[in-house]
PDB file of C-alpha atoms and ligand atoms in Angstrom:
ATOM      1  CA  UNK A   1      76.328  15.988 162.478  1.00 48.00           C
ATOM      2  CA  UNK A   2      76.426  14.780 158.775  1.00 51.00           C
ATOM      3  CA  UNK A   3      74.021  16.309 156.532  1.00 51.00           C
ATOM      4  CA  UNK A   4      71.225  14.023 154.924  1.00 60.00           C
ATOM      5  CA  UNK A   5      72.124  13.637 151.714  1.00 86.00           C
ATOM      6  CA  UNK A   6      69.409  13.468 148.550  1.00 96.00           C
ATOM      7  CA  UNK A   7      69.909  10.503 146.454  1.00 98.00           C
ATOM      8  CA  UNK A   8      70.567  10.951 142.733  1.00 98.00           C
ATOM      9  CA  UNK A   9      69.205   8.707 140.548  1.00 98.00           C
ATOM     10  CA  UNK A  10      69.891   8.510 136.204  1.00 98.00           C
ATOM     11  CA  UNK A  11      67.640   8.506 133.975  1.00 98.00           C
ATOM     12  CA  UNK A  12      67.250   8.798 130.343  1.00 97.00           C
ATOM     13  CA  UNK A  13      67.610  11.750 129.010  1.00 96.00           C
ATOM     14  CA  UNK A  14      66.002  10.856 125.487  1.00 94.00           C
ATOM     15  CA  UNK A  15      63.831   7.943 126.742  1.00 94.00           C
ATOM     16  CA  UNK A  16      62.524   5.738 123.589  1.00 93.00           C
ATOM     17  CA  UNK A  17      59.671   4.463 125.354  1.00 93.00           C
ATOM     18  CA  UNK A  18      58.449   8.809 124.908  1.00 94.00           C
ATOM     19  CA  UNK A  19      57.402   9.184 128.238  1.00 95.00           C
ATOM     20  CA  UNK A  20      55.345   6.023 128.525  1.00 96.00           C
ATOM     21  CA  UNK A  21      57.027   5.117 132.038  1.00 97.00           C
ATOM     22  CA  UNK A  22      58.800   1.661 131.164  1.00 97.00           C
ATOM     23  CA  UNK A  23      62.223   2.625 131.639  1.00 97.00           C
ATOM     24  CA  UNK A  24      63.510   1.194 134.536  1.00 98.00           C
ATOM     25  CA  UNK A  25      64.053   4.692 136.542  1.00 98.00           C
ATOM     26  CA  UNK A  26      59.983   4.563 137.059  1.00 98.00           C
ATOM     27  CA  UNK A  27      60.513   2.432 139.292  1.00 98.00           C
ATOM     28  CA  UNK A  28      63.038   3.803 141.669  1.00 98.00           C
ATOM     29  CA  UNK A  29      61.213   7.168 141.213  1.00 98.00           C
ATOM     30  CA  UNK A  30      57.973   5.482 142.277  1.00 98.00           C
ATOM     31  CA  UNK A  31      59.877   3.912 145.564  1.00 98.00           C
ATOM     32  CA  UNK A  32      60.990   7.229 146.047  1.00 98.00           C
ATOM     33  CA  UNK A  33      57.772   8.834 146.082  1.00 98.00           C
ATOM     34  CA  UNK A  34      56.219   5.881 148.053  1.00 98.00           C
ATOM     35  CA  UNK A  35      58.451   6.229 150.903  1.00 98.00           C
ATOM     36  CA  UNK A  36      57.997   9.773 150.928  1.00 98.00           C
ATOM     37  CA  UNK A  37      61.846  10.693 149.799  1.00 98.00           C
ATOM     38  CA  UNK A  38      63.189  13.662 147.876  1.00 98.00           C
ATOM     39  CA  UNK A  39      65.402  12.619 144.978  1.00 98.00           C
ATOM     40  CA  UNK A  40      67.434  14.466 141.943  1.00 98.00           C
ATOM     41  CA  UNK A  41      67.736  13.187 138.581  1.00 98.00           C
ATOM     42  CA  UNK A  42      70.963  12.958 136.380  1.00 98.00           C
ATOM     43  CA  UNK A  43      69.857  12.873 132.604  1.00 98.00           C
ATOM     44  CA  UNK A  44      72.779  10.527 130.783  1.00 98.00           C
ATOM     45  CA  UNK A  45      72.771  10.234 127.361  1.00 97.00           C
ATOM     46  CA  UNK A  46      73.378   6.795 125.204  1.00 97.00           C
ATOM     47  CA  UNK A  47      76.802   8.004 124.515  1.00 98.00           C
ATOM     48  CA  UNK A  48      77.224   8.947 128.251  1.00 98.00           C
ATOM     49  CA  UNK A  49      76.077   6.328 129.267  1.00 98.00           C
ATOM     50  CA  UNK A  50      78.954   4.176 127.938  1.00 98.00           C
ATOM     51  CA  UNK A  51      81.902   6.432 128.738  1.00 98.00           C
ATOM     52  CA  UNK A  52      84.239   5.495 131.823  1.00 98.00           C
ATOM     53  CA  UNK A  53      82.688   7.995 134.405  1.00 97.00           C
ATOM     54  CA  UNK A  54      79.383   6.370 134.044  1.00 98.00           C
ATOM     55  CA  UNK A  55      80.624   2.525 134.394  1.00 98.00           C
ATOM     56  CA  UNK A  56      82.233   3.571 137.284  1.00 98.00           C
ATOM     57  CA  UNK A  57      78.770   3.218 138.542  1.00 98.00           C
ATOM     58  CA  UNK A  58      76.922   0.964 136.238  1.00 98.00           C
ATOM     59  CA  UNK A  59      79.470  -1.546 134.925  1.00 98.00           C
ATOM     60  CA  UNK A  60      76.860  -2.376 132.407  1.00 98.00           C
ATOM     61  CA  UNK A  61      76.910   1.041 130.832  1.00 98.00           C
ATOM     62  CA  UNK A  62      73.144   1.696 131.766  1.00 98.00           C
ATOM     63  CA  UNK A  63      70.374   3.282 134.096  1.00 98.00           C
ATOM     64  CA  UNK A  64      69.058   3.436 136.266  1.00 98.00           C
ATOM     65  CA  UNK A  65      71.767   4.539 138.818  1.00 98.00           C
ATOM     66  CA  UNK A  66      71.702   5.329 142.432  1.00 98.00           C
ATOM     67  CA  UNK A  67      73.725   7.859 144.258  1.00 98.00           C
ATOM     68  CA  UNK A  68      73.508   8.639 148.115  1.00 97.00           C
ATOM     69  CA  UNK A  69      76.518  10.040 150.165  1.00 95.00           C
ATOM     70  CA  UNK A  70      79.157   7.509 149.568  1.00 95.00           C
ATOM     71  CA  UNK A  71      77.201   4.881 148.117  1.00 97.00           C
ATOM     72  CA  UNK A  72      76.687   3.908 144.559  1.00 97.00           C
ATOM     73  CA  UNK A  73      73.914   1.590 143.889  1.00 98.00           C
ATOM     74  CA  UNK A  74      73.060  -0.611 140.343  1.00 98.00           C
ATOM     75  CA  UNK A  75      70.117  -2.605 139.359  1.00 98.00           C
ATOM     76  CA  UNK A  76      67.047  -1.588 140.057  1.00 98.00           C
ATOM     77  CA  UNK A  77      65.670  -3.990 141.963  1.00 98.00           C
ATOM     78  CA  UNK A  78      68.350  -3.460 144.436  1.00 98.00           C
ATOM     79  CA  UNK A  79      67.907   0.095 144.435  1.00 98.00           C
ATOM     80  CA  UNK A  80      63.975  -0.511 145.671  1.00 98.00           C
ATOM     81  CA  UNK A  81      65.115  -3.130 147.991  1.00 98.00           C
ATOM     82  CA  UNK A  82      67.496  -0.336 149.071  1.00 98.00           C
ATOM     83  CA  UNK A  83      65.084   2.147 149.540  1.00 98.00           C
ATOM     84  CA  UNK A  84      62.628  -0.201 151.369  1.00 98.00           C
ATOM     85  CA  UNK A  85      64.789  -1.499 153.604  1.00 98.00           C
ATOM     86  CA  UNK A  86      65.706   2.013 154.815  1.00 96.00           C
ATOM     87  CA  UNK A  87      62.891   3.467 154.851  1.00 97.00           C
ATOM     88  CA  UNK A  88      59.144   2.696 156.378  1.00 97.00           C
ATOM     89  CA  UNK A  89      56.373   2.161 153.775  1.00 97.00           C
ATOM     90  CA  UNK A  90      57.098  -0.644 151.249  1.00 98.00           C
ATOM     91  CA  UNK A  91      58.481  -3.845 153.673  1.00 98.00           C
ATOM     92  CA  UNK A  92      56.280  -5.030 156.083  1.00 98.00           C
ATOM     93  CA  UNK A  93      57.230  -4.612 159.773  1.00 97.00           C
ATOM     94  CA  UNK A  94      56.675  -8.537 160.119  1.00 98.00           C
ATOM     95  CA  UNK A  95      59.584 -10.687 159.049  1.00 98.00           C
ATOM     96  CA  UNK A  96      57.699 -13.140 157.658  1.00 98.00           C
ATOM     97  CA  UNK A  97      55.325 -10.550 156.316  1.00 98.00           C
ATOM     98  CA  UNK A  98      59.104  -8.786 155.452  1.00 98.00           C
ATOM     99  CA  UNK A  99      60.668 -12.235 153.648  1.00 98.00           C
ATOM    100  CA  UNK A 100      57.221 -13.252 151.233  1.00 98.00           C
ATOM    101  CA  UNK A 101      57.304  -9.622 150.402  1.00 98.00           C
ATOM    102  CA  UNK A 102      61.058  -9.670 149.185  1.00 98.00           C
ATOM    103  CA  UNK A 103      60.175 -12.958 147.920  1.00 98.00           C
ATOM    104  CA  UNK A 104      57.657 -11.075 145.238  1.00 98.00           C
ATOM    105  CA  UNK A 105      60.556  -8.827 144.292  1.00 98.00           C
ATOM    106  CA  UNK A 106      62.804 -11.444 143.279  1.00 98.00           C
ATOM    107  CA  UNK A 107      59.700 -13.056 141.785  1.00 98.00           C
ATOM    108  CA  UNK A 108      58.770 -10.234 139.943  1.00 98.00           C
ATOM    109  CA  UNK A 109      62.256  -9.794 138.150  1.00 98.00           C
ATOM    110  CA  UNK A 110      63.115 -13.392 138.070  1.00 98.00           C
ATOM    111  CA  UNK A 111      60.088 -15.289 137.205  1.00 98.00           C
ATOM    112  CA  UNK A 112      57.228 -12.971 135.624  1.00 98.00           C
ATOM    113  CA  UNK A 113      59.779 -10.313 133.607  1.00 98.00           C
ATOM    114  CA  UNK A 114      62.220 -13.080 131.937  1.00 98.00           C
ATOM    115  CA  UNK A 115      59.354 -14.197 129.581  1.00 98.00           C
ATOM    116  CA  UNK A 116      57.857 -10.504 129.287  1.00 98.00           C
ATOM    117  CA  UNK A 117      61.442  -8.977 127.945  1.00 98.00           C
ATOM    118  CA  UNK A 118      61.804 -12.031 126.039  1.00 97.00           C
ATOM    119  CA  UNK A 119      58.987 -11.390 124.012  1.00 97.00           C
ATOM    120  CA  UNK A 120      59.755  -7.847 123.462  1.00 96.00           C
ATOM    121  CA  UNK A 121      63.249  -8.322 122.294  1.00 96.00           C
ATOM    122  CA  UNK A 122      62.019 -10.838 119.836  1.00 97.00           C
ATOM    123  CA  UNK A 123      58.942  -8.068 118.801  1.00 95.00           C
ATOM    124  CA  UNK A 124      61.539  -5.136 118.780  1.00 94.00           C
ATOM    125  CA  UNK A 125      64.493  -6.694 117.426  1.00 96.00           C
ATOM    126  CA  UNK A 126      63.751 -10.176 115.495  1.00 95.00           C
ATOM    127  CA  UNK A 127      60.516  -8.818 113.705  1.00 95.00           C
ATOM    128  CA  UNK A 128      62.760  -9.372 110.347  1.00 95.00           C
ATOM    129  CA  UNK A 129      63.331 -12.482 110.394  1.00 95.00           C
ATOM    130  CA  UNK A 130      62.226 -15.431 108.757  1.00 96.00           C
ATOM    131  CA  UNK A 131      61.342 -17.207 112.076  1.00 96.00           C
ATOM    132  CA  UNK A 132      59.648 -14.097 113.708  1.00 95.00           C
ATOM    133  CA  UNK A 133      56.097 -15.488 112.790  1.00 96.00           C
ATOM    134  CA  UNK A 134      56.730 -18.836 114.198  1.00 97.00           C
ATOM    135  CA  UNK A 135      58.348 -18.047 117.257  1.00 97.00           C
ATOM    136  CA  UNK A 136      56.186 -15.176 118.327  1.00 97.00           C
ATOM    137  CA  UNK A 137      52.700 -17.003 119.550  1.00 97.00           C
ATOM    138  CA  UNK A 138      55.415 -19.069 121.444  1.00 98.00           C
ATOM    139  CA  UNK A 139      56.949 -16.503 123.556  1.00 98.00           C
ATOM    140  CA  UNK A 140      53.353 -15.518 124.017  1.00 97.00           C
ATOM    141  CA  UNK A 141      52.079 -18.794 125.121  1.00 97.00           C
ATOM    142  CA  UNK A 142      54.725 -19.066 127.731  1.00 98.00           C
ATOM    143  CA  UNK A 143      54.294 -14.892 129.037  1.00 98.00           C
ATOM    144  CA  UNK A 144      50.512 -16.113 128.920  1.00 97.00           C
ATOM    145  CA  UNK A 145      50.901 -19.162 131.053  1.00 98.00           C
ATOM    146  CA  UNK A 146      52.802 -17.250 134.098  1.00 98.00           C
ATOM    147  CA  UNK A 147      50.264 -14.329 133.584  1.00 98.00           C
ATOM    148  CA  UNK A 148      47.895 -17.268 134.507  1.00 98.00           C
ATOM    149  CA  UNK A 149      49.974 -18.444 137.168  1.00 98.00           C
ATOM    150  CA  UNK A 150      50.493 -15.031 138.899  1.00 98.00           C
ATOM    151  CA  UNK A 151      46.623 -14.484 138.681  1.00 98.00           C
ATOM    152  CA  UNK A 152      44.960 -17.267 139.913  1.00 98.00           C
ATOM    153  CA  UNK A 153      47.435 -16.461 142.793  1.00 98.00           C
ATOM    154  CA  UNK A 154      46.195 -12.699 142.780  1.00 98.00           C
ATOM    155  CA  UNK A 155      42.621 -13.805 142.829  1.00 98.00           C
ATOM    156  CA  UNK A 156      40.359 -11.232 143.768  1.00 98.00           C
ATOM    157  CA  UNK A 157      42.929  -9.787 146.070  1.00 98.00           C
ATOM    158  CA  UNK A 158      43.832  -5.868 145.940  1.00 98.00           C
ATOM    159  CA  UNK A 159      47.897  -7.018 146.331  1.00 98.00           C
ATOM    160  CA  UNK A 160      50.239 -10.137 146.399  1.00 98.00           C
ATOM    161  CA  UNK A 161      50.456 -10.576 149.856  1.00 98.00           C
ATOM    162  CA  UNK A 162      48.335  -8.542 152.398  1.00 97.00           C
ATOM    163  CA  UNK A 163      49.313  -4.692 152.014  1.00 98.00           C
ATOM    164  CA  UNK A 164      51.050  -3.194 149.039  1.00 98.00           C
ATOM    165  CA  UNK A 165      54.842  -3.526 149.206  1.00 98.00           C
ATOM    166  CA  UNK A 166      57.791  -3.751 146.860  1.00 98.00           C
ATOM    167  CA  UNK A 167      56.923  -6.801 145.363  1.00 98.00           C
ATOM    168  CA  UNK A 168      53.844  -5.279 143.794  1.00 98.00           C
ATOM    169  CA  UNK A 169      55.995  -1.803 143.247  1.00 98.00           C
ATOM    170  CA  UNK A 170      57.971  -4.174 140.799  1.00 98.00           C
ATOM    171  CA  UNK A 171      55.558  -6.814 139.700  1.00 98.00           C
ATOM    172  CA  UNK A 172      53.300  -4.040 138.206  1.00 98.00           C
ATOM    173  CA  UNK A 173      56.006  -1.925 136.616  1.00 98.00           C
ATOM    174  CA  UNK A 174      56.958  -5.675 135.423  1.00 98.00           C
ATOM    175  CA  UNK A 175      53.130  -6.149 133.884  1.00 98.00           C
ATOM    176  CA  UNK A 176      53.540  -2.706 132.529  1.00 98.00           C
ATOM    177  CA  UNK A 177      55.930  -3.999 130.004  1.00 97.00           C
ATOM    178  CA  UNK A 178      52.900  -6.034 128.608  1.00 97.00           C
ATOM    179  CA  UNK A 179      51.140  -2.508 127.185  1.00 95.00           C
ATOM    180  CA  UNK A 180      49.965  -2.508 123.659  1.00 93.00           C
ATOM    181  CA  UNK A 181      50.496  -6.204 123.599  1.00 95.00           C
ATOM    182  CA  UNK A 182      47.081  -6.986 124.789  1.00 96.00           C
ATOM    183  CA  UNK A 183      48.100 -10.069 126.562  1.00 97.00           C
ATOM    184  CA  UNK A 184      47.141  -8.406 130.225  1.00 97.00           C
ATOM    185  CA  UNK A 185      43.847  -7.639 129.373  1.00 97.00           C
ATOM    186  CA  UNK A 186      43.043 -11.587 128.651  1.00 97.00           C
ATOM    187  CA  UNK A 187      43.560 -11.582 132.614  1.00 97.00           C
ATOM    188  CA  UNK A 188      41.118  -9.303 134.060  1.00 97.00           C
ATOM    189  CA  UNK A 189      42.080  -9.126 137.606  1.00 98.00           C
ATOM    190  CA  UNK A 190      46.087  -8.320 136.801  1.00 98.00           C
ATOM    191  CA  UNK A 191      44.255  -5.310 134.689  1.00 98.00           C
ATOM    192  CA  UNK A 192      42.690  -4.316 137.482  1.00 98.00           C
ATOM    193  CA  UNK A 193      45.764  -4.908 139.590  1.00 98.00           C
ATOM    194  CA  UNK A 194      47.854  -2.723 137.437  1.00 98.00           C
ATOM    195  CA  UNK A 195      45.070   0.033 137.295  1.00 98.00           C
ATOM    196  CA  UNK A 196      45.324   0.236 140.831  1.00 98.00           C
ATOM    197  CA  UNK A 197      48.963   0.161 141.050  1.00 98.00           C
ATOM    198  CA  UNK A 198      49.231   3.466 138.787  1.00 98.00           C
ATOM    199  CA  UNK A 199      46.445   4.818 140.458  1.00 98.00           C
ATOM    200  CA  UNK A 200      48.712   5.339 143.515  1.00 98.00           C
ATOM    201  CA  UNK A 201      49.611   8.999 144.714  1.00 98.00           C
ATOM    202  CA  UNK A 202      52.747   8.166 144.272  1.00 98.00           C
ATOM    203  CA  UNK A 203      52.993   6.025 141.317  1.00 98.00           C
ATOM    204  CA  UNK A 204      51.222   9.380 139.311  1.00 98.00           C
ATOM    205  CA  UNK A 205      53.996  11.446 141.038  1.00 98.00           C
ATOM    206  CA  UNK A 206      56.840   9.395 139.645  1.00 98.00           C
ATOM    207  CA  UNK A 207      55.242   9.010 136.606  1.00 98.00           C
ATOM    208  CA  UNK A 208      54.337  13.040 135.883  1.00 97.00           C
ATOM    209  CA  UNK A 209      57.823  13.628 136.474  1.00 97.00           C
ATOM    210  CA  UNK A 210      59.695  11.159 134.042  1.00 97.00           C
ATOM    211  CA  UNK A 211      56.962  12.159 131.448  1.00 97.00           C
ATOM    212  CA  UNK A 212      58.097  15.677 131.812  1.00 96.00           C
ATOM    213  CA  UNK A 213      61.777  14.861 130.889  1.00 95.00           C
ATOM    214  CA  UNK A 214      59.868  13.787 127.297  1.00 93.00           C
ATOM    215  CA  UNK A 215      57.766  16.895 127.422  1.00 92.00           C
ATOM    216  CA  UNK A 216      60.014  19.200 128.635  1.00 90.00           C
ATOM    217  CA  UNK A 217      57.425  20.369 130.824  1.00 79.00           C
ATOM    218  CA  UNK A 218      58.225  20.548 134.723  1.00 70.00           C
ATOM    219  CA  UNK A 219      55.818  18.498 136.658  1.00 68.00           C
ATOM    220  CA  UNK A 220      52.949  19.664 138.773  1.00 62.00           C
ATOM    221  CA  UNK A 221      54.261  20.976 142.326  1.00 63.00           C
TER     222      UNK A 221
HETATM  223  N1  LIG B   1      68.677  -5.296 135.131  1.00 83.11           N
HETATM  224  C1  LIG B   1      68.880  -3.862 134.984  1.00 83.11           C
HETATM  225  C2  LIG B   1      68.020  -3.114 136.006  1.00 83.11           C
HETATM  226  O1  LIG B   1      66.984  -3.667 136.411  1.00 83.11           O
HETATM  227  O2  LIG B   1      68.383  -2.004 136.413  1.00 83.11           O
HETATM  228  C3  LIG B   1      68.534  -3.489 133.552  1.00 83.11           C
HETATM  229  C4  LIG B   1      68.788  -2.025 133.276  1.00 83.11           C
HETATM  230  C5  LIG B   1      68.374  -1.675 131.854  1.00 83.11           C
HETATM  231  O3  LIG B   1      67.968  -2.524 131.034  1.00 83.11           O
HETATM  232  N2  LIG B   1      68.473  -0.382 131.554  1.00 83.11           N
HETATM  233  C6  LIG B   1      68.108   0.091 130.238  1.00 83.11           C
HETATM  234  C7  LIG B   1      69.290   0.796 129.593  1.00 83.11           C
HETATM  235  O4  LIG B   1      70.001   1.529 130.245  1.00 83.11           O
HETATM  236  C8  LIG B   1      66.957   1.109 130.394  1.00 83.11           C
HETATM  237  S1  LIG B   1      65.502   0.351 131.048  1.00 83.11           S
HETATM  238  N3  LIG B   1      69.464   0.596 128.294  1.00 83.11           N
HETATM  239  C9  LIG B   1      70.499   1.252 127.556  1.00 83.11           C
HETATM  240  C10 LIG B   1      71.586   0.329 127.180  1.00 83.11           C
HETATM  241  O5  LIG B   1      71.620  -0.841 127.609  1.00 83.11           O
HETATM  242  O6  LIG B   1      72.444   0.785 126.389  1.00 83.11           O
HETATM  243  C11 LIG B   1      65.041  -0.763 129.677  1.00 83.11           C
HETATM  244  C12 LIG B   1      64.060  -0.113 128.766  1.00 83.11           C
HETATM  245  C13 LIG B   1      64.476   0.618 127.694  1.00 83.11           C
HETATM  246  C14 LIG B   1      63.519   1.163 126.826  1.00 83.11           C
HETATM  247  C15 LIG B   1      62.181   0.937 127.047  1.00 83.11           C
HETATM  248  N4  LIG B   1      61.207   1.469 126.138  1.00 83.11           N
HETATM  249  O7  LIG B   1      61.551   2.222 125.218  1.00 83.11           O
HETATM  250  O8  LIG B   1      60.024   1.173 126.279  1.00 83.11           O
HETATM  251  C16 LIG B   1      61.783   0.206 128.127  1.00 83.11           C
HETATM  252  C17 LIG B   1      62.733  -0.327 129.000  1.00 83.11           C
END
């Protein structure tokens, strides 16, 4: 009988975000955690990242990766849908229930992050130039327009559809993103939706252990 293998996932190993969780391993740790599975973390370094042995597994040169027995995963939104299609706790049983829930994920990282990673790029990397000042209140008029969207959907509702599943795993690690900016608080129930998201058992144990790559300090058992 074949052994069960432990997936191995990459992370950074100098994050610039300093432990603040919005790297995109946080969320394939939090999936992880959720569905109740052991993993082990390769740290890769920028250069490392880029070198041939890497790209054989992210042709894009970046993380997060995902190794388990003879499959080699990319993207992290595949990796969750992965995980969640493997194992019980983050797809509904249902397959309706099952199909609005993927339908989140892929609105998550097509519809509500496009805008949000737009705007930081531009905050980040265009902060120089002469058009920053103009530009900037209209990236944030359209990431504020689908934050209204997703929340008059939300409504007073704990999650997106019924019980938590992936789609809110990646919509709030999505709305994460948004930190500091001070365009999520304008929407009070997303706030609160967020809140609860990290409030999660295992959301806390994916994000104590990232953290502790910054901090050098292991995580509590
Ligand atoms: N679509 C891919 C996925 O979802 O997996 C995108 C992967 C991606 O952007 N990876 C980034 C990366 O490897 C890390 S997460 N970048 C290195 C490179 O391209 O050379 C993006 C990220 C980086 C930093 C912060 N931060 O400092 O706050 C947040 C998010």
């Amino acid at each position: 009988m074949a052994l069960p293998t432990t997936p191995t996932i990459t992370a950074f190993e100098r994050s610039p975000d300093r432990g603040r969780g919005l790297a995109r391993d946080m969320r394939v740790r939090w999936a992880l955690e959720e569905v109740g599975q052991a993993y082990a973390v390769r740290l890769v370094s920028f250069e490392a990242m880029k070198e041939p042995a890497h790209r054989a597994l992210h042709p894009f040169g970046q993380i997060p990766t995902y190794e388990e027995g003879d499959l080699a995963l990319f993207e992290s939104g595949a990796i969750v849908f992965h995980i969640a299609e493997r194992r019980a706790g983050l797809l509904p049983a249902d397959a309706n229930a099952r199909a609005r829930a993927i339908a989140w994920m892929f609105a998550a990282l097509n519809t509500v992050e496009p805008p949000i990673l737009d705007r930081g790029f531009a905050t980040l990397l265009e902060r120089d130039k002469t058009w920053f000042a103009e530009r900037l209140p209209i990236l944030e008029d359209r990431v504020h327009g689908r934050l209204g969207e997703l929340s008059r959907r939300l409504g007073d509702a704990d999650w997106l559809d019924g019980a938590f599943s992936a789609g809110d795993l990646l919509m709030v690690t999505v709305l994460r993103r948004l930190e500091g900016s001070g365009l999520l608080e304008k929407h009070a129930n997303l706030s609160a939706y967020v809140a609860r998201g990290e409030a999660r058992p295992a959301y806390q144990r994916a994000f104590d252990a990232q953290r502790a790559v910054f901090t050098g300090t292991p995580p509590p058992p």
